[in-house]
PDB file of C-alpha atoms in Angstrom:
ATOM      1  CA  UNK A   1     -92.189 -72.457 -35.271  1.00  0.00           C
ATOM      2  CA  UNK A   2     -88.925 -71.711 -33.169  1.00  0.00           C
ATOM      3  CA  UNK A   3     -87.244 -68.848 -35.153  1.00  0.00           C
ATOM      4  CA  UNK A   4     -85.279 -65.993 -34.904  1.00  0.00           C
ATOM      5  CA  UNK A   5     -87.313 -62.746 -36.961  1.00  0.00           C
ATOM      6  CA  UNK A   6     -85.413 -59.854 -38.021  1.00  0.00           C
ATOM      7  CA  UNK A   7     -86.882 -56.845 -39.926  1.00  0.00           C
ATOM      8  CA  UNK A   8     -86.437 -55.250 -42.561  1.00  0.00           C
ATOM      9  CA  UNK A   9     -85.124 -58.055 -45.107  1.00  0.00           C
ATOM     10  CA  UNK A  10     -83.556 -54.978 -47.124  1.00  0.00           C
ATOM     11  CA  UNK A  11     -82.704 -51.631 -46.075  1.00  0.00           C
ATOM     12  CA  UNK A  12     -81.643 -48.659 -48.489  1.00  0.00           C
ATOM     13  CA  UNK A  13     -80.893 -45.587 -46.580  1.00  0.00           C
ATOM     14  CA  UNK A  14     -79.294 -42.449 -46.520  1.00  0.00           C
ATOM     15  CA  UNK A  15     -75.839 -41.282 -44.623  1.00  0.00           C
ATOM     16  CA  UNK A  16     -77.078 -39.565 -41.370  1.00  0.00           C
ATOM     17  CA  UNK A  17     -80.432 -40.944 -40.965  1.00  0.00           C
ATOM     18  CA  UNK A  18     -81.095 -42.777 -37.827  1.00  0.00           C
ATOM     19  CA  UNK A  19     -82.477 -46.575 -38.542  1.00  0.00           C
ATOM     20  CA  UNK A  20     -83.001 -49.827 -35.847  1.00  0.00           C
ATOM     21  CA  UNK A  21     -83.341 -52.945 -37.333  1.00  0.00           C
ATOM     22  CA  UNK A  22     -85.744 -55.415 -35.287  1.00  0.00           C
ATOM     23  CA  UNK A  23     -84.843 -58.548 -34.120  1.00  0.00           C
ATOM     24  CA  UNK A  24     -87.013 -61.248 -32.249  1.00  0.00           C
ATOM     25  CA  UNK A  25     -86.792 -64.830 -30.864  1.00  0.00           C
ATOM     26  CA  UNK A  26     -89.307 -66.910 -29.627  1.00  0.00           C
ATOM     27  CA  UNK A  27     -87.104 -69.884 -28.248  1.00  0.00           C
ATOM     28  CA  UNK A  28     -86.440 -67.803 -25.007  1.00  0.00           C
ATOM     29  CA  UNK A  29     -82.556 -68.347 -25.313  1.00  0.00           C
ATOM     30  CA  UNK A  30     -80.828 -65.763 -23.027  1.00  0.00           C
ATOM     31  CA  UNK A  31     -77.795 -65.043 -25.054  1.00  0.00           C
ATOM     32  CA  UNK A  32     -78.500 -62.951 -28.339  1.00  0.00           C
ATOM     33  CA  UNK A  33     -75.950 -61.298 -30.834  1.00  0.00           C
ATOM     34  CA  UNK A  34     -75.471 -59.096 -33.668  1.00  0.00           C
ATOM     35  CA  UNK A  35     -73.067 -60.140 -36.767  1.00  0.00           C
ATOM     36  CA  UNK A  36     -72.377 -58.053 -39.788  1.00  0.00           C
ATOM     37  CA  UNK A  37     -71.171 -60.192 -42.946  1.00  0.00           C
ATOM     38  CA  UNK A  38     -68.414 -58.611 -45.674  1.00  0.00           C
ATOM     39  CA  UNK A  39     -67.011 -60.334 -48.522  1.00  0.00           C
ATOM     40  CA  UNK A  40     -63.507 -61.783 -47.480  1.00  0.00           C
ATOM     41  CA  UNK A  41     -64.382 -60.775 -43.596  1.00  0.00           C
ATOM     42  CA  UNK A  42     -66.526 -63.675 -42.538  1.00  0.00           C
ATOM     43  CA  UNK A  43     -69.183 -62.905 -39.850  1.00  0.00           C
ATOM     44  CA  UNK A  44     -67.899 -60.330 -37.535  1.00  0.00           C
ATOM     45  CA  UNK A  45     -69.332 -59.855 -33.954  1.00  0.00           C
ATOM     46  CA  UNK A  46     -71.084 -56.157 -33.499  1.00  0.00           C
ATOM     47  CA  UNK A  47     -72.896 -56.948 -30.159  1.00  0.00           C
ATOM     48  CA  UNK A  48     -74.018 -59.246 -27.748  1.00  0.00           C
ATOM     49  CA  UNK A  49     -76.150 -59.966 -24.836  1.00  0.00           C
ATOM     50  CA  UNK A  50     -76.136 -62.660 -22.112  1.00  0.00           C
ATOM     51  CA  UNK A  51     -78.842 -60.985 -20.258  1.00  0.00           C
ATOM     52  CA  UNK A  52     -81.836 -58.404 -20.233  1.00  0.00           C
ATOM     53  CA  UNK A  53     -80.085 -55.189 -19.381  1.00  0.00           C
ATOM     54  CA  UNK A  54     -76.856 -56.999 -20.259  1.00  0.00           C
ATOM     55  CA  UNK A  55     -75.169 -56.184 -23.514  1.00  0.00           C
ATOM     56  CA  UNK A  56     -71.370 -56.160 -24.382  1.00  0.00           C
ATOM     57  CA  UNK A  57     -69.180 -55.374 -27.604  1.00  0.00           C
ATOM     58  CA  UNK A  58     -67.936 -57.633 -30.334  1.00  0.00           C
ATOM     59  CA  UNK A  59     -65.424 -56.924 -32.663  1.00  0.00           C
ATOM     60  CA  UNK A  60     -66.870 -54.311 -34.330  1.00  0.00           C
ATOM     61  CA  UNK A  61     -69.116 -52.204 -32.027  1.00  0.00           C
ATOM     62  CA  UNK A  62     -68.115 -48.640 -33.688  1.00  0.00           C
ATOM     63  CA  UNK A  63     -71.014 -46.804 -35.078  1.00  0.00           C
ATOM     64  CA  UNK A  64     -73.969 -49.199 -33.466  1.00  0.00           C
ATOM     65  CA  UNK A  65     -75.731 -49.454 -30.329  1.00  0.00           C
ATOM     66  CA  UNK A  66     -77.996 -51.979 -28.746  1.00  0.00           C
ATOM     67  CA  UNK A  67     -80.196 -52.552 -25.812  1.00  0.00           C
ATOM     68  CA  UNK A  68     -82.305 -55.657 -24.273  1.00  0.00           C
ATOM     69  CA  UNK A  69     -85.346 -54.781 -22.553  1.00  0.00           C
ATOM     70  CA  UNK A  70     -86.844 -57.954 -23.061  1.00  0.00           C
ATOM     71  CA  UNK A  71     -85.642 -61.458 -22.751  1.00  0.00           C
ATOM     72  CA  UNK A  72     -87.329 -61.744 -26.192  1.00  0.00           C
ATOM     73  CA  UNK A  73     -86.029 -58.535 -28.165  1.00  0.00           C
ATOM     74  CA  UNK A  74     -82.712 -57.601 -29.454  1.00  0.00           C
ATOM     75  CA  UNK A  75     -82.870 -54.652 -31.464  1.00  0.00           C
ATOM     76  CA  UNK A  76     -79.857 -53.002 -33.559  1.00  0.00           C
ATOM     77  CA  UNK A  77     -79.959 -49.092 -33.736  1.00  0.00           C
ATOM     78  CA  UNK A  78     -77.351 -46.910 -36.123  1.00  0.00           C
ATOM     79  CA  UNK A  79     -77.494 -43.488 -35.025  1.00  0.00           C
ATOM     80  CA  UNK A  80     -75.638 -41.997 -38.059  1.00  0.00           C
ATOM     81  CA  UNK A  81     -75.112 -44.288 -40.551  1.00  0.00           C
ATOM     82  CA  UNK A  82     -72.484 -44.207 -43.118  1.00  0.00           C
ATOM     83  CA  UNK A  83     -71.428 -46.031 -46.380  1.00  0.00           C
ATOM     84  CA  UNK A  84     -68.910 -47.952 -44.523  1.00  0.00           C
ATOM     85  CA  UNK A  85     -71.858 -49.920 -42.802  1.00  0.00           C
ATOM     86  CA  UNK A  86     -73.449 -51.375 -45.839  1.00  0.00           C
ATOM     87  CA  UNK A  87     -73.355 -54.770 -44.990  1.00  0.00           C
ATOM     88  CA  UNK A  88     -75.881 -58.192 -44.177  1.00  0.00           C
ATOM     89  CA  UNK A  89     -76.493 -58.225 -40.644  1.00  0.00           C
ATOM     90  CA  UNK A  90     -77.633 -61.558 -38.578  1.00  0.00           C
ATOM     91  CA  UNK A  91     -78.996 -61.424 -35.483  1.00  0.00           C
ATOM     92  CA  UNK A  92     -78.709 -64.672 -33.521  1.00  0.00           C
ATOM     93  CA  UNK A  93     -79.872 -66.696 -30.377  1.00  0.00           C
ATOM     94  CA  UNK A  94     -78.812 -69.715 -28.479  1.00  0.00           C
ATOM     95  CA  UNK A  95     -79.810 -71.227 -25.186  1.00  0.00           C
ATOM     96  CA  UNK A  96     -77.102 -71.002 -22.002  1.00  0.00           C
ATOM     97  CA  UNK A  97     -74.911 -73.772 -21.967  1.00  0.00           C
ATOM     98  CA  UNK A  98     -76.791 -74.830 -24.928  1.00  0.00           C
ATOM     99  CA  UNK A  99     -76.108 -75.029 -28.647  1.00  0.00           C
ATOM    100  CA  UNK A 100     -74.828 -73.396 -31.091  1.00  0.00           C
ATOM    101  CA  UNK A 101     -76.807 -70.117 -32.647  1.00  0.00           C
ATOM    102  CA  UNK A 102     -79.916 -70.103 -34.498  1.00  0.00           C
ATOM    103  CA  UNK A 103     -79.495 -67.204 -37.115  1.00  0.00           C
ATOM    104  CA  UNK A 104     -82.262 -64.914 -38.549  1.00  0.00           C
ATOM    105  CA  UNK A 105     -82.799 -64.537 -42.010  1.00  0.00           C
ATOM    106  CA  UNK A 106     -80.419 -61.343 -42.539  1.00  0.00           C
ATOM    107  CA  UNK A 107     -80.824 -57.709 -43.244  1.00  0.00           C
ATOM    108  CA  UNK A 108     -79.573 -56.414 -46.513  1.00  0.00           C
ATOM    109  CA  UNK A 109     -78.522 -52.739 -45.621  1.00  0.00           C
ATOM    110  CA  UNK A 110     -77.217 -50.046 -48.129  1.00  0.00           C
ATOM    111  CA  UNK A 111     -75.748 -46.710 -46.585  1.00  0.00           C
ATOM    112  CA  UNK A 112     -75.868 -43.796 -49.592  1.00  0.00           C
TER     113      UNK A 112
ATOM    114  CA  UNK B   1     -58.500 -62.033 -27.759  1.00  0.00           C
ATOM    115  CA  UNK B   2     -59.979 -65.264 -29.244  1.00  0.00           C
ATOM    116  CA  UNK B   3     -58.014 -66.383 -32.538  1.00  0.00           C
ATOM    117  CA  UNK B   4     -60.011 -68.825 -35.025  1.00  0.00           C
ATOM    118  CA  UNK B   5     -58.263 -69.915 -38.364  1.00  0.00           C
ATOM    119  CA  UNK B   6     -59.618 -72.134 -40.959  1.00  0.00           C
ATOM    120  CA  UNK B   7     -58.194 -73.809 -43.590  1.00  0.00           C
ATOM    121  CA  UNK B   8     -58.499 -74.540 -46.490  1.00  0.00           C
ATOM    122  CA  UNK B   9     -60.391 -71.214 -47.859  1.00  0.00           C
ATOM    123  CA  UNK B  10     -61.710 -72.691 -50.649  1.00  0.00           C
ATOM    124  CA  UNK B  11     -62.039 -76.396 -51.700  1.00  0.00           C
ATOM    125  CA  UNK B  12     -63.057 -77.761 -54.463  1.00  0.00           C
ATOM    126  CA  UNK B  13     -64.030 -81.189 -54.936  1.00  0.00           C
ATOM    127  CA  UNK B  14     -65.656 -84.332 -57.388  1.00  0.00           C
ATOM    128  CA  UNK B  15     -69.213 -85.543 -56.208  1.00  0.00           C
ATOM    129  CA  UNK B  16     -68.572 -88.651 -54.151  1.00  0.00           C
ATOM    130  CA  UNK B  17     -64.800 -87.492 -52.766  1.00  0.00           C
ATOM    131  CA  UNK B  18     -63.997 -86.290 -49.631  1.00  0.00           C
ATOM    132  CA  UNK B  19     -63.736 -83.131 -47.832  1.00  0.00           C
ATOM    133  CA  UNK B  20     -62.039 -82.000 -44.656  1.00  0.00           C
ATOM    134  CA  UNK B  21     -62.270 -78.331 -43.351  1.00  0.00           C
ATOM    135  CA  UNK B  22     -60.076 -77.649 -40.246  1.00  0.00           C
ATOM    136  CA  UNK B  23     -60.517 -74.663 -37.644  1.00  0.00           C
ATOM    137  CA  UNK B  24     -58.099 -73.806 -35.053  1.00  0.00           C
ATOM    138  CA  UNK B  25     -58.379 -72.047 -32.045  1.00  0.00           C
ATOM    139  CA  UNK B  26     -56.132 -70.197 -29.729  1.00  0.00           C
ATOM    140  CA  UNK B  27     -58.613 -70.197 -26.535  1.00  0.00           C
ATOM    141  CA  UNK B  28     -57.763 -73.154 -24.359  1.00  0.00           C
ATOM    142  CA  UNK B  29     -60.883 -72.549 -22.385  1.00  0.00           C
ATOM    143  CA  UNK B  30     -63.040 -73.073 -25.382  1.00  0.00           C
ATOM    144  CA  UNK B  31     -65.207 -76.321 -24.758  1.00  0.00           C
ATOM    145  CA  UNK B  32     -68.082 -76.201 -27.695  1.00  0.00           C
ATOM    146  CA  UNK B  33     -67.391 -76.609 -31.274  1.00  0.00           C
ATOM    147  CA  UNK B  34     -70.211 -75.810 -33.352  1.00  0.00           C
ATOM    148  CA  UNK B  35     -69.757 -75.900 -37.666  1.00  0.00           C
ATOM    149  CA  UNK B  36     -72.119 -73.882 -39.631  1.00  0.00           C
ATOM    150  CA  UNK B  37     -73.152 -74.043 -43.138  1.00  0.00           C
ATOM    151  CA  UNK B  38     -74.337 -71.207 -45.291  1.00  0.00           C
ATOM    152  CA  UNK B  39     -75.537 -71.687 -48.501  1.00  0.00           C
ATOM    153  CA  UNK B  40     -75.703 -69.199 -51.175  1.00  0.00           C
ATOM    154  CA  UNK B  41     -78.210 -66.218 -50.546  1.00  0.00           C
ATOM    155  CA  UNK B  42     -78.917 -67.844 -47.002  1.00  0.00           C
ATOM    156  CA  UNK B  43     -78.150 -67.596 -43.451  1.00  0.00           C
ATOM    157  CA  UNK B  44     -76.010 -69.944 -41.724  1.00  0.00           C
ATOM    158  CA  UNK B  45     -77.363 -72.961 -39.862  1.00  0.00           C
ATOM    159  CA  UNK B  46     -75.670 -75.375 -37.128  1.00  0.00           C
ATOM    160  CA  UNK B  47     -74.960 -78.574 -39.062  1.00  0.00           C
ATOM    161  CA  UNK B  48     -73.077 -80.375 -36.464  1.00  0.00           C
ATOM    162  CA  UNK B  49     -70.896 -79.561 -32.999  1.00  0.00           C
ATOM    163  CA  UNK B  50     -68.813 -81.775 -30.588  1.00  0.00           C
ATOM    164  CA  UNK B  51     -68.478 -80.875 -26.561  1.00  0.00           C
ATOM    165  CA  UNK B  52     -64.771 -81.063 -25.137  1.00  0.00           C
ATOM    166  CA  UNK B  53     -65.034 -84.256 -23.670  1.00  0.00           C
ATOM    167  CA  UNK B  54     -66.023 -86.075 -26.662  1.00  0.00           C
ATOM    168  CA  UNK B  55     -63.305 -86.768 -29.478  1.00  0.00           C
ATOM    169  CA  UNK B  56     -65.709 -87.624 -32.853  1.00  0.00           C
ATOM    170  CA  UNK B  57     -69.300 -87.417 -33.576  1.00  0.00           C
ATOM    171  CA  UNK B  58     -70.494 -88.409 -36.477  1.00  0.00           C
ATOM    172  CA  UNK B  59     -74.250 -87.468 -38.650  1.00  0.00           C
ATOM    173  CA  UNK B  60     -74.892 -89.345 -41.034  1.00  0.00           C
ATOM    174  CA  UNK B  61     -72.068 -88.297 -44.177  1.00  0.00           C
ATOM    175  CA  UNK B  62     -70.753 -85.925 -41.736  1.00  0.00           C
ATOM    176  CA  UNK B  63     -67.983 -85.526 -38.910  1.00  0.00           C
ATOM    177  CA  UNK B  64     -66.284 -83.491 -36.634  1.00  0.00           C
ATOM    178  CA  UNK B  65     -62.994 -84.633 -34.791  1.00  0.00           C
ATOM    179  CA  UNK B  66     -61.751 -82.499 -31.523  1.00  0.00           C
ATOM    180  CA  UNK B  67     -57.660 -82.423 -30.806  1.00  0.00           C
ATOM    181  CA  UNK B  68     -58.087 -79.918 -27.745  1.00  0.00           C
ATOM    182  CA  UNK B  69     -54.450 -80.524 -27.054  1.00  0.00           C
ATOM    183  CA  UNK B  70     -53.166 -79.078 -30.612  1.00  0.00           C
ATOM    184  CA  UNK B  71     -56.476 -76.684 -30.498  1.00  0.00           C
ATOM    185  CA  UNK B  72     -58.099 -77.732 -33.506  1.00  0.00           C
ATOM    186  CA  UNK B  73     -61.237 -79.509 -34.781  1.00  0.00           C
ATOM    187  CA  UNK B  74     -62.381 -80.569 -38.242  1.00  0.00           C
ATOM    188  CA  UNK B  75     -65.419 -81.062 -40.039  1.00  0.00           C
ATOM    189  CA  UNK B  76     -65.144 -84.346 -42.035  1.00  0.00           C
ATOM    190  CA  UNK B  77     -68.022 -84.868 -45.358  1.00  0.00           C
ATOM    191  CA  UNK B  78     -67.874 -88.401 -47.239  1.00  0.00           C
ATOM    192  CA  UNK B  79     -69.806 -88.499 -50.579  1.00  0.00           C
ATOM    193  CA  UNK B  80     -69.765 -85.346 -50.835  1.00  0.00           C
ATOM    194  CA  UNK B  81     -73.157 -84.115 -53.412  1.00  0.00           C
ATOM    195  CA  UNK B  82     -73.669 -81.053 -55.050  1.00  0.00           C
ATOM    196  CA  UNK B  83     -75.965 -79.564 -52.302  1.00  0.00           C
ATOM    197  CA  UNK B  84     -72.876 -79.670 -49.888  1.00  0.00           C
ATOM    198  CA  UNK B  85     -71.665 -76.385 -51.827  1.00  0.00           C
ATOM    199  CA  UNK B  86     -71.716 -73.844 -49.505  1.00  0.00           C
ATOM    200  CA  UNK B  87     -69.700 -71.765 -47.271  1.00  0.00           C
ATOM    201  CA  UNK B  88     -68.889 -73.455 -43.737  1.00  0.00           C
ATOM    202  CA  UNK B  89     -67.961 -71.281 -40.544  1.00  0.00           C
ATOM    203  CA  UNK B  90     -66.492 -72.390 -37.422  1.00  0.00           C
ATOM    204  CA  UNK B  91     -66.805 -70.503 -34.195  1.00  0.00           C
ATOM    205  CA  UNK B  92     -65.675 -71.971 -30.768  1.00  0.00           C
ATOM    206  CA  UNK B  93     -67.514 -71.215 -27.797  1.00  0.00           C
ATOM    207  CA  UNK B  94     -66.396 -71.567 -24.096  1.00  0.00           C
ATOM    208  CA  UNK B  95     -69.330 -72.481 -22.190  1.00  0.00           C
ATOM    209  CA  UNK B  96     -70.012 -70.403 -18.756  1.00  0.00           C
ATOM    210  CA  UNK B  97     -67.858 -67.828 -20.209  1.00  0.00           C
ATOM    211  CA  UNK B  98     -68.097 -64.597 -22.628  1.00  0.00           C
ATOM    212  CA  UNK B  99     -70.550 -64.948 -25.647  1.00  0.00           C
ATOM    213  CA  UNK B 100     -67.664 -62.374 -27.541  1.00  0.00           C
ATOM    214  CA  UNK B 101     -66.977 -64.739 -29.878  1.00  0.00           C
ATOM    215  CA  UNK B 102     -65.016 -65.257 -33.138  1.00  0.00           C
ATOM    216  CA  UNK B 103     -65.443 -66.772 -36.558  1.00  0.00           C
ATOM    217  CA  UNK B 104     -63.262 -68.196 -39.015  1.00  0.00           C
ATOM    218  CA  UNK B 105     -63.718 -66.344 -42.139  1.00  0.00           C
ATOM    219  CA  UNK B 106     -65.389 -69.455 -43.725  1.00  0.00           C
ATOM    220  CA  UNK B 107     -64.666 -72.413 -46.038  1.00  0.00           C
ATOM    221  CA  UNK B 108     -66.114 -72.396 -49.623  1.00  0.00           C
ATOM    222  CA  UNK B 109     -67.034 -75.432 -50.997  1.00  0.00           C
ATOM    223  CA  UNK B 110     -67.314 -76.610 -54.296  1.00  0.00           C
ATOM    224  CA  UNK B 111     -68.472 -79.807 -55.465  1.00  0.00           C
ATOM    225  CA  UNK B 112     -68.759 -80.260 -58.846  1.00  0.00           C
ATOM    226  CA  UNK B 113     -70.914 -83.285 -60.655  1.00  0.00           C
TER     227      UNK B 113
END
């Protein structure tokens, strides 16, 4: 089944400690991206990648990092996190010149 | 950068009315128009898009209309049913060009029996 994984499903954590969250396709779409959703906010853009090796910010890079290694991998690290990045997170894949995203099922993080 | 504004924020509606959800864009290089749908508790899903050299496509009960002179596109749902509730995004795309992209901050929908 053509999907886009992401693990954990939920996340409780606490301020400081470092934490990736996985994400994998298996559609072999090139382009990749990382959203965070907030009430009122919509989905906002954190990261994303056109290429392996090629990653770029979004809106709201502050506080994240990324990298692509693989065509298939897409993995969001937080290297201190704090309260202010509670959020759901979506990772997402679409083909070049293709269609629109296919989303993954969403990470429920808590920062304490 | 990119700025994408939809309107109405919320709309509420009978079962078997209308509903239109506009999204304009400020990008005149954008040239893919994707709508999403997220239900409750769920992640959002494409539902329907139009390419730039196409005015209207239509699915079934829905639609999406392209006016890439004024910038704007709508998604267009007749007989409208309870399971259209939901939360609809748009997010224009220019193809070939930067994947940075932007979303409106979403339509809620209502339809009520």
């Amino acid at each position: 089944e053509a999907q886009v994984t992401q693990n954990p499903r939920y996340l409780i954590t606490v301020t400081g400690k470092k934490l990736t969250v996985t994400c994998s396709q298996n559609m072999n779409h090139e382009y990749m991206s990382w959203y965070r959703q907030d009430p009122g906010l919509g989905l906002r853009q954190i990261y994303y990648s056109m290429n392996v090796e090629v990653t770029d910010k979004g809106d709201v890079p502050e506080g994240y990092k990324v990298s692509r290694k693989e065509k298939r991998n897409f993995p969001l690290i937080l290297e201190s996190p704090s309260p202010n990045q509670t959020s759901l997170y979506f990772c997402a894949s679409r083909r070049v010149a293709g269609y629109g995203y296919t989303f993954g099922s969403g990470t429920r993080l808590t920062v304490v | 950068g990119e700025n994408v504004e939809q309107h109405p924020s919320t709309l509420s509606v009978q079962e078997g009315d209308s509903a239109v959800i506009k999204c304009t864009y400020s990008d005149s290089a954008s040239n893919y128009f994707p709508w999403y749908k997220q239900e409750l508790g769920k992640r959002p899903q494409l539902i329907i898009d139009i390419r730039s050299n196409v005015g209207e496509k239509k699915d079934q009960r829905i639609a999406v209309t392209l006016n890439k002179t004024a910038k704007h596109f709508s998604l267009h749902i007749t007989e409208t049913q309870p399971e259209d509730s939901a939360v609809y995004f748009c997010a224009p795309i220019t193809q070939g060009g930067s994947e940075k992209l932007v979303f409106g901050k979403g339509t809620k929908l209502t339809v009520n029996p």
